[in-house]
CSV table of C-alpha atoms in Angstrom, one decimal:
chain,number,residue,atom,x,y,z
A,1,MET,CA,127.9,68.8,118.2
A,2,PRO,CA,124.5,69.2,116.5
A,3,MET,CA,123.6,66.0,114.5
A,4,GLU,CA,124.4,66.7,110.8
A,5,GLY,CA,121.3,68.1,109.0
A,6,ARG,CA,119.8,69.4,112.3
A,7,LYS,CA,118.9,73.2,112.6
A,8,SER,CA,121.0,74.5,115.7
A,9,PRO,CA,118.8,76.5,118.3
A,10,GLU,CA,118.7,80.0,117.6
A,11,VAL,CA,120.1,82.3,120.1
A,12,ARG,CA,117.2,85.2,120.5
A,13,TRP,CA,115.8,87.4,123.3
A,14,TYR,CA,113.3,84.9,125.6
A,15,VAL,CA,111.0,87.0,127.8
A,16,THR,CA,110.9,85.5,131.4
A,17,LYS,CA,108.9,86.7,134.1
A,18,SER,CA,109.9,86.8,138.1
A,19,GLN,CA,107.2,85.6,140.9
A,20,HIS,CA,108.7,88.6,143.2
A,21,SER,CA,111.7,91.1,142.3
A,22,PRO,CA,113.8,90.2,139.6
A,23,LEU,CA,117.0,92.0,140.7
A,24,PRO,CA,118.3,89.3,142.8
A,25,PHE,CA,118.5,87.2,139.2
A,26,ARG,CA,121.0,89.8,137.5
A,27,GLU,CA,124.2,88.5,139.1
A,28,LYS,CA,123.1,84.7,138.5
A,29,LEU,CA,122.5,85.6,134.8
A,30,THR,CA,126.0,87.4,134.9
A,31,LYS,CA,127.7,84.2,136.5
A,32,ALA,CA,125.6,81.9,133.8
A,33,GLY,CA,127.2,84.3,131.0
A,34,LEU,CA,123.8,85.0,129.8
A,35,GLU,CA,123.1,88.5,128.5
A,36,TYR,CA,120.0,90.3,130.0
A,37,PHE,CA,117.8,93.4,129.8
A,38,LEU,CA,116.4,94.4,133.0
A,39,PRO,CA,116.4,98.3,133.5
A,40,THR,CA,115.6,99.9,136.8
A,41,ARG,CA,115.1,103.1,138.3
A,42,PHE,CA,115.7,105.0,141.8
A,43,VAL,CA,112.8,106.0,143.7
A,44,ILE,CA,112.7,107.7,147.2
A,45,GLN,CA,110.3,105.3,149.8
A,46,ASN,CA,109.5,105.6,153.0
A,47,VAL,CA,111.1,102.4,154.9
A,48,ALA,CA,110.6,101.9,158.8
A,49,GLY,CA,109.9,106.0,158.8
A,50,ARG,CA,113.2,106.6,156.9
A,51,ARG,CA,113.4,108.0,153.5
A,52,LEU,CA,115.5,105.6,151.3
A,53,ARG,CA,116.8,105.6,147.7
A,54,VAL,CA,115.2,102.3,146.6
A,55,GLU,CA,116.2,100.6,143.2
A,56,ARG,CA,113.2,99.7,141.4
A,57,PRO,CA,112.9,97.7,137.9
A,58,VAL,CA,111.3,99.4,135.1
A,59,ILE,CA,109.5,96.9,133.4
A,60,PHE,CA,107.3,95.3,136.2
A,61,ASN,CA,108.8,91.8,136.8
A,62,PHE,CA,109.9,91.0,133.0
A,63,VAL,CA,113.6,90.2,132.5
A,64,PHE,CA,114.8,89.8,129.0
A,65,VAL,CA,117.3,86.9,128.7
A,66,ARG,CA,119.5,86.1,125.3
A,67,GLY,CA,120.6,82.9,124.7
A,68,THR,CA,119.3,79.3,123.0
A,69,ILE,CA,116.0,78.2,124.4
A,70,PHE,CA,117.6,75.2,126.3
A,71,GLN,CA,120.2,77.9,128.1
A,72,VAL,CA,117.2,80.1,128.9
A,73,LYS,CA,115.2,76.8,130.0
A,74,ASP,CA,118.0,75.9,132.2
A,75,PHE,CA,118.5,78.8,133.8
A,76,CYS,CA,115.1,79.1,134.6
A,77,ARG,CA,114.9,75.6,136.1
A,78,ALA,CA,118.2,76.3,138.1
A,79,ASN,CA,116.7,79.1,139.5
A,80,LEU,CA,113.3,78.8,141.2
A,81,GLY,CA,111.0,82.1,140.5
A,82,LEU,CA,111.9,82.9,137.3
A,83,HIS,CA,109.8,81.4,134.5
A,84,LEU,CA,109.6,81.7,130.8
A,85,VAL,CA,106.2,83.5,128.9
A,86,TYR,CA,104.3,81.3,126.9
A,87,ARG,CA,102.6,82.7,124.0
A,88,ARG,CA,98.6,82.3,124.7
A,89,ARG,CA,97.6,81.0,121.8
A,90,TYR,CA,100.4,78.1,121.8
A,91,ILE,CA,99.2,77.3,125.1
A,92,ASP,CA,95.3,76.8,123.7
A,93,GLU,CA,96.4,74.8,120.4
A,94,LYS,CA,98.6,72.8,123.1
A,95,GLU,CA,101.7,73.2,120.5
A,96,ASN,CA,104.6,71.1,121.2
A,97,ASN,CA,107.4,73.2,119.5
A,98,GLU,CA,109.2,75.0,122.4
A,99,GLU,CA,110.6,77.5,120.4
A,100,LYS,CA,107.2,78.1,119.2
A,101,MET,CA,105.2,78.2,122.6
A,102,VAL,CA,107.7,80.8,124.3
A,103,LEU,CA,107.8,84.7,124.0
A,104,ALA,CA,111.0,85.5,121.7
A,105,VAL,CA,112.2,88.8,120.6
A,106,SER,CA,114.6,89.4,117.7
A,107,ASP,CA,117.9,91.7,118.3
A,108,ALA,CA,116.6,94.1,116.2
A,109,GLU,CA,113.1,94.5,118.3
A,110,MET,CA,114.8,94.3,121.7
A,111,SER,CA,117.3,96.9,120.3
A,112,MET,CA,114.3,99.5,119.4
A,113,PHE,CA,112.7,98.8,122.5
A,114,ALA,CA,115.7,99.2,124.8
A,115,ARG,CA,116.5,102.7,122.8
A,116,THR,CA,112.7,103.9,123.8
A,117,ILE,CA,112.9,103.2,127.4
A,118,GLY,CA,116.5,104.6,127.5
A,119,GLU,CA,115.2,107.9,126.6
A,120,TYR,CA,113.1,108.3,129.3
A,121,ASN,CA,114.4,109.9,132.8
A,122,GLN,CA,111.5,109.8,134.5
A,123,GLU,CA,108.5,106.8,135.0
A,124,VAL,CA,108.1,105.0,131.3
A,125,PRO,CA,104.6,105.2,130.5
A,126,PHE,CA,104.1,101.4,129.6
A,127,ILE,CA,100.7,100.3,127.5
A,128,LYS,CA,99.4,96.8,127.2
A,129,PRO,CA,99.1,96.6,123.4
A,130,SER,CA,95.4,95.1,124.1
A,131,GLU,CA,94.2,98.5,125.5
A,132,VAL,CA,94.9,99.9,122.0
A,133,ASP,CA,94.0,99.3,118.5
A,134,LEU,CA,97.4,98.7,116.6
A,135,GLU,CA,95.4,98.5,113.5
A,136,LYS,CA,94.5,101.7,113.5
A,137,GLY,CA,97.7,103.5,113.2
A,138,ASP,CA,100.0,103.7,110.2
A,139,HIS,CA,103.3,101.6,110.6
A,140,VAL,CA,106.5,104.5,110.5
A,141,ARG,CA,109.8,104.3,110.9
A,142,ILE,CA,111.8,107.6,112.9
A,143,LEU,CA,114.5,108.6,110.5
A,144,GLU,CA,116.4,110.9,112.6
A,145,GLY,CA,116.8,112.3,116.3
A,146,ALA,CA,117.2,110.4,119.4
A,147,PHE,CA,115.2,107.7,118.1
A,148,ALA,CA,116.5,107.3,114.6
A,149,GLY,CA,115.8,104.1,113.3
A,150,VAL,CA,112.9,102.8,115.7
A,151,GLU,CA,109.7,101.5,113.9
A,152,GLY,CA,106.3,101.3,115.8
A,153,VAL,CA,102.9,102.6,115.1
A,154,LEU,CA,102.1,106.3,115.1
A,155,MET,CA,99.4,106.1,118.1
A,156,SER,CA,98.5,109.6,118.4
A,157,GLN,CA,99.0,112.7,115.7
A,158,GLN,CA,99.7,116.5,116.0
A,159,GLY,CA,100.4,119.0,113.4
A,160,LYS,CA,100.7,117.1,110.0
A,161,ASP,CA,100.9,113.9,111.3
A,162,GLY,CA,103.7,114.1,113.9
A,163,GLY,CA,102.9,112.6,117.2
A,164,ARG,CA,104.1,109.7,119.3
A,165,VAL,CA,105.1,106.2,117.9
A,166,LEU,CA,104.1,103.2,120.0
A,167,VAL,CA,107.0,101.0,120.3
A,168,SER,CA,105.4,97.0,120.9
A,169,LEU,CA,107.5,94.2,121.9
A,170,SER,CA,105.8,90.7,121.0
A,171,ASN,CA,102.5,92.1,121.5
A,172,VAL,CA,103.4,91.7,125.8
A,173,ILE,CA,104.1,95.4,126.3
A,174,ALA,CA,104.7,98.7,124.2
A,175,VAL,CA,106.0,101.9,124.9
A,176,PRO,CA,105.2,105.3,123.3
A,177,THR,CA,108.2,107.7,122.2
A,178,LEU,CA,108.4,111.4,122.9
A,179,GLU,CA,106.7,113.5,120.5
A,180,ILE,CA,108.0,112.6,117.1
A,181,GLU,CA,108.5,115.8,114.7
A,182,PRO,CA,106.4,114.7,110.8
A,183,GLU,CA,109.7,115.6,109.1
A,184,TYR,CA,111.1,112.6,111.1
A,185,LEU,CA,108.6,110.2,110.1
A,186,GLN,CA,108.7,107.6,107.0
A,187,ILE,CA,105.9,105.7,106.2
A,188,ILE,CA,106.3,102.1,106.0
A,189,SER,CA,102.6,101.0,105.5
A,190,PHE,CA,99.4,102.3,106.2
A,191,ALA,CA,97.1,101.4,108.5
A,192,PRO,CA,94.8,98.2,106.9
A,193,SER,CA,91.5,99.9,108.3
A,194,GLY,CA,92.3,103.4,107.1
A,195,LYS,CA,90.5,105.2,104.3
A,196,HIS,CA,93.4,108.4,104.4
A,197,MET,CA,95.8,106.4,102.0
A,198,TYR,CA,94.4,107.9,98.9
A,199,LYS,CA,93.7,111.0,100.6
A,200,LYS,CA,97.5,111.6,101.3
A,201,PHE,CA,98.6,110.5,97.5
A,202,ASP,CA,95.7,112.8,96.2
A,203,SER,CA,96.7,115.8,98.2
A,204,PHE,CA,100.3,115.8,96.6
A,205,MET,CA,98.7,115.0,93.1
A,206,ALA,CA,98.5,118.9,92.2
A,207,LYS,CA,102.0,119.6,93.8
A,208,ALA,CA,103.5,116.7,91.7
A,209,ARG,CA,101.4,118.0,88.2
A,210,LYS,CA,102.8,121.4,89.0
A,211,ALA,CA,106.2,120.4,89.7
A,212,ILE,CA,106.7,118.3,86.4
A,213,PHE,CA,105.3,121.3,84.2
A,214,HIS,CA,107.8,123.6,85.8
A,215,HIS,CA,110.5,121.4,85.4
A,216,LEU,CA,109.7,120.6,81.6
A,217,GLU,CA,109.3,124.5,81.1
A,218,GLY,CA,112.5,124.7,82.6
A,219,LYS,CA,111.6,126.9,85.6
A,220,THR,CA,111.4,124.6,88.7
A,221,GLU,CA,110.6,126.7,92.0
A,222,LYS,CA,111.9,126.1,95.5
A,223,ARG,CA,108.5,125.3,96.6
A,224,ASP,CA,108.8,122.2,94.3
A,225,ILE,CA,111.9,120.9,95.5
A,226,VAL,CA,110.0,121.0,99.1
A,227,ALA,CA,107.4,119.2,98.4
A,228,LEU,CA,109.1,116.9,96.2
A,229,THR,CA,111.7,116.2,99.0
A,230,THR,CA,109.3,115.9,102.1
A,231,PHE,CA,107.2,113.3,100.0
A,232,GLU,CA,110.1,111.4,99.2
A,233,LYS,CA,111.4,111.0,102.4
A,234,ARG,CA,108.0,110.2,103.9
A,235,PHE,CA,106.8,107.7,101.1
A,236,SER,CA,109.6,106.2,99.3
A,237,GLU,CA,109.5,103.0,101.2
A,238,LEU,CA,106.2,102.9,101.5
A,239,GLN,CA,104.5,99.3,101.4
A,240,THR,CA,101.4,99.3,98.9
A,241,HIS,CA,98.4,96.4,99.2
A,242,THR,CA,96.8,97.3,95.7
A,243,VAL,CA,98.1,97.5,92.0
A,244,ASN,CA,96.4,100.6,91.9
A,245,SER,CA,97.9,102.4,95.0
A,246,GLN,CA,101.3,101.1,93.6
A,247,VAL,CA,100.7,102.6,90.4
A,248,LYS,CA,99.9,106.1,91.8
A,249,LEU,CA,103.2,105.8,94.2
A,250,LEU,CA,105.3,105.1,91.9
A,251,VAL,CA,104.5,107.9,89.4
A,252,TYR,CA,104.3,110.5,92.1
A,253,LEU,CA,108.1,109.0,93.1
A,254,LEU,CA,109.0,109.3,89.2
A,255,VAL,CA,108.2,113.0,89.4
A,256,CYS,CA,110.4,113.3,92.4
A,257,TYR,CA,113.5,111.6,90.7
A,258,THR,CA,112.9,113.3,87.8
A,259,CYS,CA,112.6,117.0,88.8
A,260,LEU,CA,115.0,116.2,92.1
A,261,GLY,CA,117.8,115.0,89.1
A,262,ASP,CA,118.2,112.0,90.3
A,263,SER,CA,118.6,109.8,87.3
A,264,GLN,CA,119.8,106.7,88.7
A,265,ARG,CA,116.3,106.2,90.5
A,266,GLN,CA,114.3,107.7,87.9
A,267,SER,CA,115.5,104.6,86.0
A,268,ALA,CA,114.8,102.3,88.6
A,269,ILE,CA,111.5,103.5,89.2
A,270,GLU,CA,110.6,103.7,85.3
A,271,ASN,CA,111.5,99.9,85.1
A,272,GLN,CA,109.2,99.2,88.3
A,273,LEU,CA,106.4,101.0,86.5
A,274,VAL,CA,107.1,99.2,83.1
A,275,ALA,CA,107.1,95.7,85.1
A,276,LEU,CA,103.8,96.5,86.7
A,277,LEU,CA,101.7,97.8,83.8
A,278,PRO,CA,100.7,94.1,82.4
A,279,GLN,CA,99.0,93.9,85.9
A,280,VAL,CA,97.2,97.1,85.4
A,281,LYS,CA,93.6,96.1,84.6
A,282,SER,CA,91.9,99.9,85.1
A,283,ASP,CA,92.5,101.8,81.7
A,284,SER,CA,92.5,105.1,84.0
A,285,PHE,CA,95.6,104.3,85.6
A,286,LYS,CA,97.6,102.8,83.3
A,287,ALA,CA,97.1,105.7,81.4
A,288,LEU,CA,98.1,107.7,84.1
A,289,ALA,CA,101.3,105.7,84.2
A,290,LEU,CA,102.2,105.8,80.4
A,291,THR,CA,101.3,109.8,80.7
A,292,TYR,CA,103.7,110.9,83.1
A,293,LEU,CA,106.1,108.2,81.9
A,294,TYR,CA,106.3,110.1,79.0
A,295,ALA,CA,106.3,113.3,81.0
A,296,CYS,CA,109.5,112.1,82.6
A,297,MET,CA,111.2,110.2,80.1
A,298,ARG,CA,110.0,111.9,76.9
A,299,ASN,CA,109.9,108.5,75.3
A,300,LYS,CA,107.5,108.5,72.3
A,301,THR,CA,106.4,104.9,73.1
A,302,TYR,CA,104.7,105.8,76.1
A,303,PHE,CA,102.9,108.7,74.4
A,304,ASP,CA,101.7,106.5,71.7
A,305,ASP,CA,100.3,103.7,74.5
A,306,ALA,CA,98.9,106.4,76.3
A,307,GLN,CA,97.5,107.8,73.4
A,308,ALA,CA,95.9,104.9,72.2
A,309,ILE,CA,94.2,104.5,75.8
A,310,VAL,CA,92.7,107.8,75.3
A,311,ASP,CA,91.5,107.5,71.7
A,312,ARG,CA,89.5,104.6,72.8
A,313,TRP,CA,87.7,106.6,75.9
A,314,GLY,CA,86.0,108.6,72.8
A,315,GLU,CA,84.5,111.5,74.4
A,316,ILE,CA,84.7,112.1,78.0
A,317,GLY,CA,81.4,112.8,80.4
A,318,ASP,CA,81.3,115.8,82.3
A,319,LYS,CA,81.6,113.4,85.5
A,320,GLU,CA,84.8,111.8,84.2
A,321,LYS,CA,87.4,114.0,86.2
A,322,THR,CA,90.4,111.6,86.2
A,323,LYS,CA,90.1,110.9,82.5
A,324,ARG,CA,89.6,114.5,81.9
A,325,GLU,CA,92.7,115.6,83.9
A,326,ILE,CA,94.8,112.8,82.0
A,327,ALA,CA,94.2,113.6,78.3
A,328,ALA,CA,94.6,117.3,79.4
A,329,ASP,CA,98.0,116.4,80.7
A,330,LEU,CA,99.0,114.1,77.9
A,331,PHE,CA,98.3,116.9,75.2
A,332,SER,CA,100.0,119.4,77.5
A,333,PHE,CA,103.0,117.1,78.0
A,334,CYS,CA,103.4,116.8,74.4
A,335,SER,CA,103.4,120.8,73.7
A,336,LEU,CA,106.3,121.2,75.6
């Protein structure tokens, strides 16, 4: 029994590695009552002049074992040739916390990694995370198909943002999925170093404006529905890093749910935007939010607040395209 107030060790997947072939450890792990992940494949190999079908581990000499740190550590002590893999930075810092020092993987991460490997019927193209710059890729979630629910980094792009998704396991090893169609991908967060975030948003602006005008005129077109549905599916779970980008995302989602007739989500986005407004320092972004809140919710308070900002701008210069469009949209929405 654990001591009162003392946290019990967590059951996790721990990364172990064998000096030679890890296959003999399978039976021992089973007898010890430990769950493990050790995928194998069969290859034809010449042995003493004979062609034999030989079983080989898929993931080099790694064995992933599920249990508490003490169970896995005791197993490694009792079975020479298998040892725990430690995190390099904790070794350098001489960290004394055993659970932090060893490489451990969550159930969700292990499940996604195992599913990705399971889709290959030939040799799996493993990659060391150090060989690719994961910071340059967008973090995505696969929505449909064989990899549904798997998350990773979009490492290569084809068409309109489809491609392979790199599924990394605790920064030790990674494997790319097969090609994923663009419509199956949902963006969770953009690459921190990327500059394409606003380009993706801005490319949708014209479609959003056209859709809300059509909606207010009572003549929504099929192409509007397709554009709005695609945007909502791809970006509804996006995590933004600035207030301004969050405002723009919420405005677009508000247009989506308004035109698609989803009143529950429309109301939820309205509440989020209103709560966010006090944090918005840019008059342009604040006016954008209020203008589209008025267009979608038809609440005159939003119109009055937006008009007050536009009035403060006075005469808008030729180079102030954003302000000019917001003022024109506000006037147009009022007339509909």
